[in-house]
């Protein structure tokens, strides 16, 4: 029988994030969530909600996974080589069997699209930070002479957004060498 609430809320959110990342929002029932968290369903209904735990799981994900990854990208100084290394690191993370599948935010965009305004706000914010991070690196690439036309930086950032969405599918069907080749080919279009 599930126990009453002994974990902190942050611990519950971290555990909830695990199951949402693996199964998606719609793939997790309240019963499944309560079993995964080790609490009774009434705790979820009375103290929280599946929706609240999901939204806070998205916050936890961005704070603990994507924000540090993107901060590291923004702080690099090698321009296009930094983008290559970023995507290579993403490939390694996606292929790591201990790592949940794909990107939680990308999965959420695909699964829920425009079904929940609070979720839409979360992934819109995430996508803006992602695109802005690309722009920071592209500005550095321009300063290094790796990009000839500054006015194309916004277009290139949008192009990179497509690459990250593509990677969330390609990693499932391509070996690592082909994924890296794909990144190299895609980045060669940025001039």
Backbone as CSV, one residue per row, in Angstrom:
resi,resn,N_x,N_y,N_z,CA_x,CA_y,CA_z,C_x,C_y,C_z
1,UNK,0.848,-1.179,0.000,0.000,0.000,0.000,0.891,1.239,0.000
2,UNK,0.570,2.213,-0.844,1.394,3.421,-0.893,1.398,4.138,0.447
3,UNK,2.522,4.723,0.761,2.664,5.443,2.020,2.092,6.852,1.893
4,UNK,1.930,7.471,3.010,1.556,8.884,3.000,2.792,9.692,2.640
5,UNK,2.638,10.956,2.472,3.694,11.832,1.979,4.857,11.929,2.965
6,UNK,5.997,11.342,2.583,7.217,11.440,3.383,8.300,12.213,2.654
7,UNK,8.192,12.319,1.345,9.178,13.038,0.548,8.862,14.528,0.543
8,UNK,9.891,15.320,0.277,9.644,16.744,0.069,8.952,16.899,-1.282
9,UNK,8.366,18.045,-1.485,7.695,18.283,-2.763,8.688,18.201,-3.919
10,UNK,9.885,18.745,-3.726,10.888,18.689,-4.799,11.258,17.247,-5.135
11,UNK,11.352,16.394,-4.136,11.647,14.976,-4.390,10.515,14.326,-5.181
12,UNK,9.285,14.669,-4.853,8.141,14.140,-5.607,8.170,14.627,-7.050
13,UNK,8.491,15.894,-7.235,8.560,16.458,-8.590,9.646,15.756,-9.395
14,UNK,10.789,15.521,-8.772,11.877,14.823,-9.468,11.441,13.422,-9.890
15,UNK,10.764,12.713,-9.000,10.265,11.373,-9.327,9.178,11.448,-10.401
16,UNK,8.309,12.435,-10.299,7.253,12.597,-11.300,7.860,12.884,-12.661
17,UNK,8.900,13.708,-12.686,9.562,14.027,-13.944,10.074,12.763,-14.618
18,UNK,10.593,11.826,-13.840,11.110,10.574,-14.401,10.034,9.849,-15.204
19,UNK,8.862,9.689,-14.621,7.811,8.926,-15.295,7.196,9.713,-16.454
20,UNK,7.052,11.030,-16.292,6.540,11.842,-17.401,7.519,11.830,-18.569
21,UNK,8.804,11.841,-18.271,9.824,11.834,-19.322,9.784,10.512,-20.080
22,UNK,9.558,9.429,-19.371,9.529,8.118,-20.022,8.229,7.853,-20.777
23,UNK,7.098,8.284,-20.209,5.799,7.902,-20.770,4.994,9.052,-21.357
24,UNK,5.403,10.282,-21.110,4.615,11.415,-21.560,3.487,11.700,-20.588
25,UNK,2.877,12.868,-20.735,1.795,13.262,-19.829,0.597,12.329,-19.965
26,UNK,0.190,12.069,-21.200,-1.002,11.253,-21.429,-0.782,9.781,-21.102
27,UNK,0.465,9.347,-21.118,0.781,7.950,-20.831,0.838,7.625,-19.349
28,UNK,0.639,8.624,-18.512,0.723,8.433,-17.059,-0.652,8.674,-16.443
29,UNK,-1.211,7.639,-15.852,-2.478,7.795,-15.130,-2.183,8.273,-13.712
30,UNK,-3.199,8.754,-13.032,-3.020,9.158,-11.636,-2.607,7.938,-10.814
31,UNK,-3.187,6.791,-11.126,-2.814,5.561,-10.416,-1.343,5.237,-10.661
32,UNK,-0.909,5.288,-11.910,0.491,5.020,-12.230,1.425,6.026,-11.585
33,UNK,0.997,7.274,-11.554,1.792,8.326,-10.925,1.907,8.073,-9.421
34,UNK,0.795,7.723,-8.791,0.831,7.475,-7.341,1.716,6.272,-7.021
35,UNK,1.658,5.235,-7.860,2.520,4.066,-7.643,3.992,4.442,-7.813
36,UNK,4.291,5.222,-8.841,5.678,5.625,-9.083,6.204,6.511,-7.950
37,UNK,5.356,7.375,-7.446,5.762,8.280,-6.367,5.738,7.607,-5.001
38,UNK,5.018,6.483,-4.914,4.903,5.805,-3.629,3.976,6.510,-2.665
39,UNK,2.957,7.181,-3.202,1.960,7.856,-2.367,0.576,7.402,-2.819
40,UNK,-0.398,7.627,-1.985,-1.758,7.250,-2.354,-2.307,8.226,-3.394
41,UNK,-3.286,7.752,-4.148,-3.928,8.622,-5.137,-4.578,9.821,-4.461
42,UNK,-5.082,9.617,-3.256,-5.738,10.738,-2.561,-4.747,11.859,-2.266
43,UNK,-3.477,11.524,-2.037,-2.466,12.567,-1.828,-2.355,13.420,-3.085
44,UNK,-2.352,12.764,-4.235,-2.253,13.512,-5.496,-3.496,14.370,-5.692
45,UNK,-4.664,13.789,-5.449,-5.903,14.543,-5.639,-6.061,15.676,-4.619
46,UNK,-5.698,15.429,-3.369,-5.946,16.400,-2.302,-4.853,17.450,-2.137
47,UNK,-3.605,17.075,-2.371,-2.501,18.010,-2.132,-1.991,18.653,-3.413
48,UNK,-2.037,17.921,-4.503,-1.477,18.397,-5.764,-2.490,18.114,-6.854
49,UNK,-1.988,17.900,-8.032,-2.760,17.371,-9.145,-1.750,16.839,-10.141
50,UNK,-2.194,15.995,-11.016,-1.311,15.481,-12.062,-0.785,16.650,-12.892
51,UNK,-1.660,17.594,-13.222,-1.253,18.755,-14.024,-0.173,19.579,-13.322
52,UNK,-0.364,19.841,-12.036,0.613,20.629,-11.289,1.954,19.902,-11.221
53,UNK,1.920,18.606,-10.948,3.166,17.837,-10.897,3.859,17.835,-12.258
54,UNK,3.085,17.779,-13.329,3.676,17.811,-14.668,4.333,19.165,-14.942
55,UNK,3.615,20.243,-14.657,4.186,21.582,-14.871,5.452,21.785,-14.042
56,UNK,5.414,21.342,-12.807,6.600,21.479,-11.970,7.712,20.536,-12.426
57,UNK,7.345,19.424,-13.044,8.346,18.533,-13.643,9.052,19.222,-14.804
58,UNK,8.299,19.973,-15.593,8.906,20.735,-16.691,9.858,21.791,-16.136
59,UNK,9.449,22.450,-15.047,10.340,23.427,-14.396,11.607,22.750,-13.883
60,UNK,11.435,21.595,-13.264,12.582,20.848,-12.740,13.521,20.470,-13.886
61,UNK,12.951,20.004,-14.980,13.752,19.612,-16.149,14.570,20.791,-16.675
62,UNK,13.915,21.930,-16.864,14.657,23.071,-17.408,15.733,23.537,-16.429
63,UNK,15.422,23.554,-15.145,16.407,24.007,-14.154,17.594,23.065,-14.023
64,UNK,17.352,21.763,-14.124,18.396,20.787,-13.837,19.040,20.154,-15.061
65,UNK,18.408,20.252,-16.207,18.965,19.641,-17.411,19.247,20.673,-18.498
66,UNK,18.204,21.281,-19.026,18.413,22.132,-20.202,19.116,23.450,-19.871
67,UNK,18.754,24.112,-18.788,19.396,25.399,-18.473,20.914,25.275,-18.309
68,UNK,21.416,24.301,-17.535,22.875,24.172,-17.425,23.545,23.836,-18.763
69,UNK,22.901,22.995,-19.560,23.422,22.604,-20.873,23.503,23.828,-21.789
70,UNK,22.446,24.639,-21.794,22.418,25.827,-22.654,23.328,26.932,-22.120
71,UNK,23.457,27.043,-20.817,24.386,28.023,-20.237,25.811,27.704,-20.680
72,UNK,26.146,26.434,-20.636,27.474,26.004,-21.076,27.679,26.352,-22.553
73,UNK,26.651,26.145,-23.367,26.740,26.487,-24.789,26.966,27.987,-24.966
74,UNK,26.184,28.805,-24.278,26.305,30.262,-24.416,27.679,30.779,-23.991
75,UNK,28.308,30.095,-23.063,29.601,30.549,-22.544,30.790,30.106,-23.393
76,UNK,30.555,29.289,-24.398,31.653,28.840,-25.250,32.138,29.993,-26.117
77,UNK,33.326,29.825,-26.675,33.925,30.909,-27.463,34.342,30.471,-28.863
78,UNK,34.018,29.256,-29.248,34.520,28.717,-30.514,33.537,28.779,-31.676
79,UNK,32.451,29.515,-31.530,31.519,29.686,-32.638,30.911,28.379,-33.117
80,UNK,31.071,28.111,-34.409,30.445,26.931,-35.013,30.968,25.628,-34.414
81,UNK,32.231,25.598,-34.016,32.757,24.394,-33.359,32.027,24.133,-32.042
82,UNK,31.630,25.184,-31.362,30.861,25.037,-30.121,29.499,24.410,-30.405
83,UNK,28.874,24.820,-31.501,27.589,24.216,-31.878,27.767,22.742,-32.203
84,UNK,28.828,22.416,-32.913,29.106,21.016,-33.253,29.259,20.199,-31.968
85,UNK,30.044,20.699,-31.040,30.255,19.989,-29.773,28.955,19.876,-28.971
86,UNK,28.134,20.908,-29.026,26.828,20.880,-28.360,25.975,19.742,-28.919
87,UNK,25.897,19.653,-30.236,25.083,18.603,-30.843,25.700,17.220,-30.633
88,UNK,27.008,17.111,-30.651,27.660,15.831,-30.348,27.339,15.395,-28.913
89,UNK,27.376,16.334,-27.978,27.037,16.018,-26.585,25.573,15.597,-26.476
90,UNK,24.715,16.243,-27.249,23.305,15.860,-27.275,23.150,14.433,-27.792
91,UNK,23.872,14.100,-28.855,23.832,12.733,-29.397,24.258,11.737,-28.325
92,UNK,25.362,12.025,-27.653,25.846,11.125,-26.604,24.796,10.944,-25.512
93,UNK,24.145,12.031,-25.113,23.110,11.948,-24.077,21.914,11.137,-24.564
94,UNK,21.512,11.348,-25.810,20.365,10.615,-26.352,20.645,9.120,-26.457
95,UNK,21.882,8.761,-26.750,22.239,7.353,-26.911,22.582,6.674,-25.592
96,UNK,22.740,7.442,-24.539,23.035,6.900,-23.214,21.796,6.153,-22.716
97,UNK,21.939,4.861,-22.498,20.783,4.032,-22.116,20.242,4.371,-20.723
98,UNK,21.039,5.049,-19.908,20.552,5.437,-18.586,19.794,6.755,-18.636
99,UNK,19.813,7.394,-19.783,19.183,8.694,-19.983,17.783,8.468,-20.538
100,UNK,16.766,9.140,-20.002,15.422,8.983,-20.569,15.392,9.381,-22.044
101,UNK,14.374,8.934,-22.724,14.314,9.150,-24.166,14.111,10.611,-24.547
102,UNK,14.868,11.041,-25.516,14.721,12.347,-26.145,14.752,13.492,-25.129
103,UNK,14.254,14.619,-25.543,14.200,15.818,-24.707,12.774,15.942,-24.169
104,UNK,12.633,16.093,-22.877,11.299,16.188,-22.282,10.495,17.324,-22.895
105,UNK,11.122,18.454,-23.149,10.391,19.589,-23.710,9.973,19.314,-25.155
106,UNK,10.855,18.721,-25.944,10.492,18.379,-27.327,9.362,17.353,-27.311
107,UNK,9.473,16.345,-26.449,8.405,15.351,-26.326,7.078,16.025,-25.970
108,UNK,7.133,16.998,-25.072,5.928,17.697,-24.624,5.309,18.504,-25.756
109,UNK,6.146,19.193,-26.528,5.644,19.960,-27.676,4.906,19.031,-28.631
110,UNK,5.515,17.888,-28.926,4.926,16.947,-29.882,3.646,16.330,-29.323
111,UNK,3.668,15.947,-28.050,2.519,15.268,-27.452,1.330,16.197,-27.214
112,UNK,1.576,17.360,-26.665,0.468,18.196,-26.194,0.154,19.400,-27.069
113,UNK,1.046,19.736,-27.959,0.878,20.912,-28.819,0.217,22.063,-28.088
114,UNK,-0.999,22.393,-28.439,-1.658,23.574,-27.864,-2.803,23.212,-26.922
115,UNK,-2.710,22.078,-26.252,-3.815,21.595,-25.434,-3.939,22.275,-24.071
116,UNK,-2.862,22.829,-23.558,-2.874,23.400,-22.216,-2.062,24.687,-22.238
117,UNK,-2.698,25.807,-21.939,-2.017,27.108,-22.070,-0.809,27.230,-21.144
118,UNK,-0.862,26.601,-19.972,0.286,26.656,-19.065,1.470,25.874,-19.629
119,UNK,1.182,24.741,-20.246,2.239,23.939,-20.873,2.782,24.668,-22.095
120,UNK,1.900,25.270,-22.882,2.337,26.039,-24.055,3.298,27.145,-23.620
121,UNK,2.974,27.832,-22.539,3.860,28.891,-22.027,5.223,28.323,-21.654
122,UNK,5.226,27.168,-20.996,6.495,26.547,-20.583,7.357,26.219,-21.790
123,UNK,6.764,25.555,-22.800,7.630,25.179,-23.916,7.918,26.347,-24.838
124,UNK,7.046,27.345,-24.896,7.394,28.566,-25.642,8.604,29.256,-25.005
125,UNK,8.595,29.330,-23.671,9.739,29.922,-22.957,11.007,29.114,-23.216
126,UNK,10.882,27.801,-23.153,12.028,26.921,-23.399,12.576,27.125,-24.814
127,UNK,11.688,27.146,-25.801,12.124,27.303,-27.189,12.767,28.667,-27.412
128,UNK,12.282,29.696,-26.729,12.898,31.022,-26.842,14.313,31.012,-26.267
129,UNK,14.481,30.402,-25.107,15.818,30.316,-24.498,16.753,29.519,-25.401
130,UNK,16.252,28.439,-25.975,17.060,27.621,-26.879,17.497,28.435,-28.094
131,UNK,16.545,29.102,-28.729,16.865,29.906,-29.913,17.807,31.054,-29.558
132,UNK,17.560,31.717,-28.443,18.443,32.806,-28.012,19.856,32.295,-27.728
133,UNK,19.964,31.088,-27.198,21.282,30.494,-26.950,22.012,30.260,-28.264
134,UNK,21.293,29.759,-29.248,21.900,29.587,-30.574,22.380,30.929,-31.120
135,UNK,21.562,31.961,-30.948,21.929,33.286,-31.474,23.196,33.828,-30.816
136,UNK,23.352,33.585,-29.528,24.566,34.023,-28.830,25.792,33.379,-29.472
137,UNK,25.719,32.089,-29.723,26.853,31.376,-30.321,27.061,31.817,-31.768
138,UNK,25.977,32.032,-32.485,26.097,32.485,-33.876,26.706,33.882,-33.952
139,UNK,26.394,34.740,-32.997,27.036,36.067,-32.938,28.544,35.918,-32.739
140,UNK,28.931,34.976,-31.897,30.360,34.719,-31.689,30.992,34.182,-32.974
141,UNK,30.262,33.328,-33.684,30.768,32.798,-34.954,30.943,33.927,-35.965
142,UNK,30.019,34.870,-35.961,30.140,36.035,-36.848,31.388,36.847,-36.487
143,UNK,31.581,37.077,-35.206,32.748,37.844,-34.747,34.059,37.144,-35.113
144,UNK,34.014,35.813,-35.198,35.203,35.038,-35.571,35.379,34.933,-37.088
145,UNK,34.428,35.486,-37.834,34.505,35.421,-39.289,34.004,34.107,-39.873
146,UNK,33.315,33.300,-39.067,32.796,32.011,-39.535,31.461,32.168,-40.263
147,UNK,30.784,33.275,-40.017,29.530,33.604,-40.692,29.744,34.948,-41.373
148,UNK,29.363,35.011,-42.643,29.631,36.227,-43.420,28.575,37.308,-43.234
149,UNK,27.319,36.905,-43.101,26.232,37.887,-43.060,25.511,37.839,-41.715
150,UNK,25.659,38.892,-40.960,25.050,38.963,-39.634,23.520,38.872,-39.702
151,UNK,22.917,39.432,-40.745,21.452,39.439,-40.841,20.855,38.035,-40.986
152,UNK,21.682,37.031,-41.255,21.180,35.655,-41.377,21.175,34.905,-40.045
153,UNK,21.668,35.530,-39.007,21.784,34.839,-37.718,20.430,34.342,-37.220
154,UNK,19.384,35.140,-37.330,18.060,34.707,-36.883,17.581,33.501,-37.693
155,UNK,17.803,33.535,-39.009,17.429,32.398,-39.860,18.215,31.147,-39.475
156,UNK,19.506,31.317,-39.212,20.334,30.179,-38.812,19.876,29.606,-37.470
157,UNK,19.492,30.467,-36.547,19.004,29.997,-35.247,17.728,29.177,-35.429
158,UNK,16.862,29.635,-36.311,15.635,28.887,-36.605,15.973,27.540,-37.244
159,UNK,16.945,27.533,-38.117,17.421,26.311,-38.770,17.929,25.311,-37.723
160,UNK,18.679,25.804,-36.748,19.191,24.944,-35.685,18.060,24.367,-34.839
161,UNK,16.970,25.109,-34.708,15.798,24.591,-33.994,15.281,23.336,-34.694
162,UNK,15.257,23.367,-36.015,14.827,22.196,-36.772,15.750,21.011,-36.566
163,UNK,17.039,21.286,-36.443,18.002,20.203,-36.235,17.743,19.502,-34.909
164,UNK,17.484,20.266,-33.860,17.281,19.631,-32.554,16.005,18.788,-32.551
165,UNK,14.968,19.239,-33.246,13.755,18.430,-33.352,14.024,17.173,-34.175
166,UNK,14.798,17.294,-35.231,15.158,16.132,-36.051,15.928,15.101,-35.240
167,UNK,16.823,15.582,-34.392,17.640,14.671,-33.591,16.795,13.814,-32.662
168,UNK,15.658,14.336,-32.211,14.815,13.575,-31.290,14.179,12.359,-31.962
169,UNK,14.246,12.309,-33.279,13.761,11.147,-34.026,14.931,10.331,-34.565
170,UNK,15.893,11.006,-35.166,16.996,10.317,-35.833,17.819,9.437,-34.900
171,UNK,17.966,9.845,-33.645,18.797,9.047,-32.742,18.226,7.644,-32.533
172,UNK,16.941,7.477,-32.798,16.295,6.181,-32.613,16.594,5.211,-33.750
173,UNK,17.016,5.746,-34.910,17.181,4.880,-36.078,18.570,4.914,-36.708
174,UNK,19.415,5.829,-36.272,20.740,5.988,-36.887,21.839,5.680,-35.875
175,UNK,22.955,5.094,-36.355,24.105,4.893,-35.466,24.827,6.221,-35.231
176,UNK,25.672,6.242,-34.224,26.335,7.475,-33.801,27.127,8.132,-34.922
177,UNK,27.826,7.338,-35.734,28.632,7.945,-36.801,27.752,8.665,-37.823
178,UNK,26.587,8.125,-38.126,25.672,8.788,-39.063,25.042,10.031,-38.438
179,UNK,24.790,9.988,-37.152,24.245,11.167,-36.474,25.258,12.306,-36.476
180,UNK,26.506,11.979,-36.223,27.550,13.016,-36.239,27.758,13.549,-37.654
181,UNK,27.686,12.658,-38.624,27.805,13.095,-40.022,26.647,14.033,-40.374
182,UNK,25.455,13.706,-39.920,24.288,14.556,-40.143,24.526,15.956,-39.569
183,UNK,25.034,16.021,-38.342,25.319,17.318,-37.710,26.349,18.083,-38.523
184,UNK,27.420,17.409,-38.917,28.471,18.074,-39.703,27.908,18.636,-41.006
185,UNK,27.070,17.846,-41.676,26.473,18.300,-42.939,25.543,19.483,-42.713
186,UNK,24.719,19.414,-41.683,23.775,20.500,-41.413,24.504,21.792,-41.044
187,UNK,25.545,21.677,-40.250,26.291,22.879,-39.855,27.073,23.474,-41.021
188,UNK,27.363,22.667,-42.031,28.107,23.189,-43.189,27.278,24.198,-43.989
189,UNK,25.967,24.208,-43.785,25.107,25.166,-44.485,25.152,26.560,-43.851
190,UNK,25.705,26.644,-42.663,25.806,27.932,-41.975,27.133,28.568,-42.373
191,UNK,27.043,29.591,-43.221,28.268,30.251,-43.723,28.150,31.767,-43.653
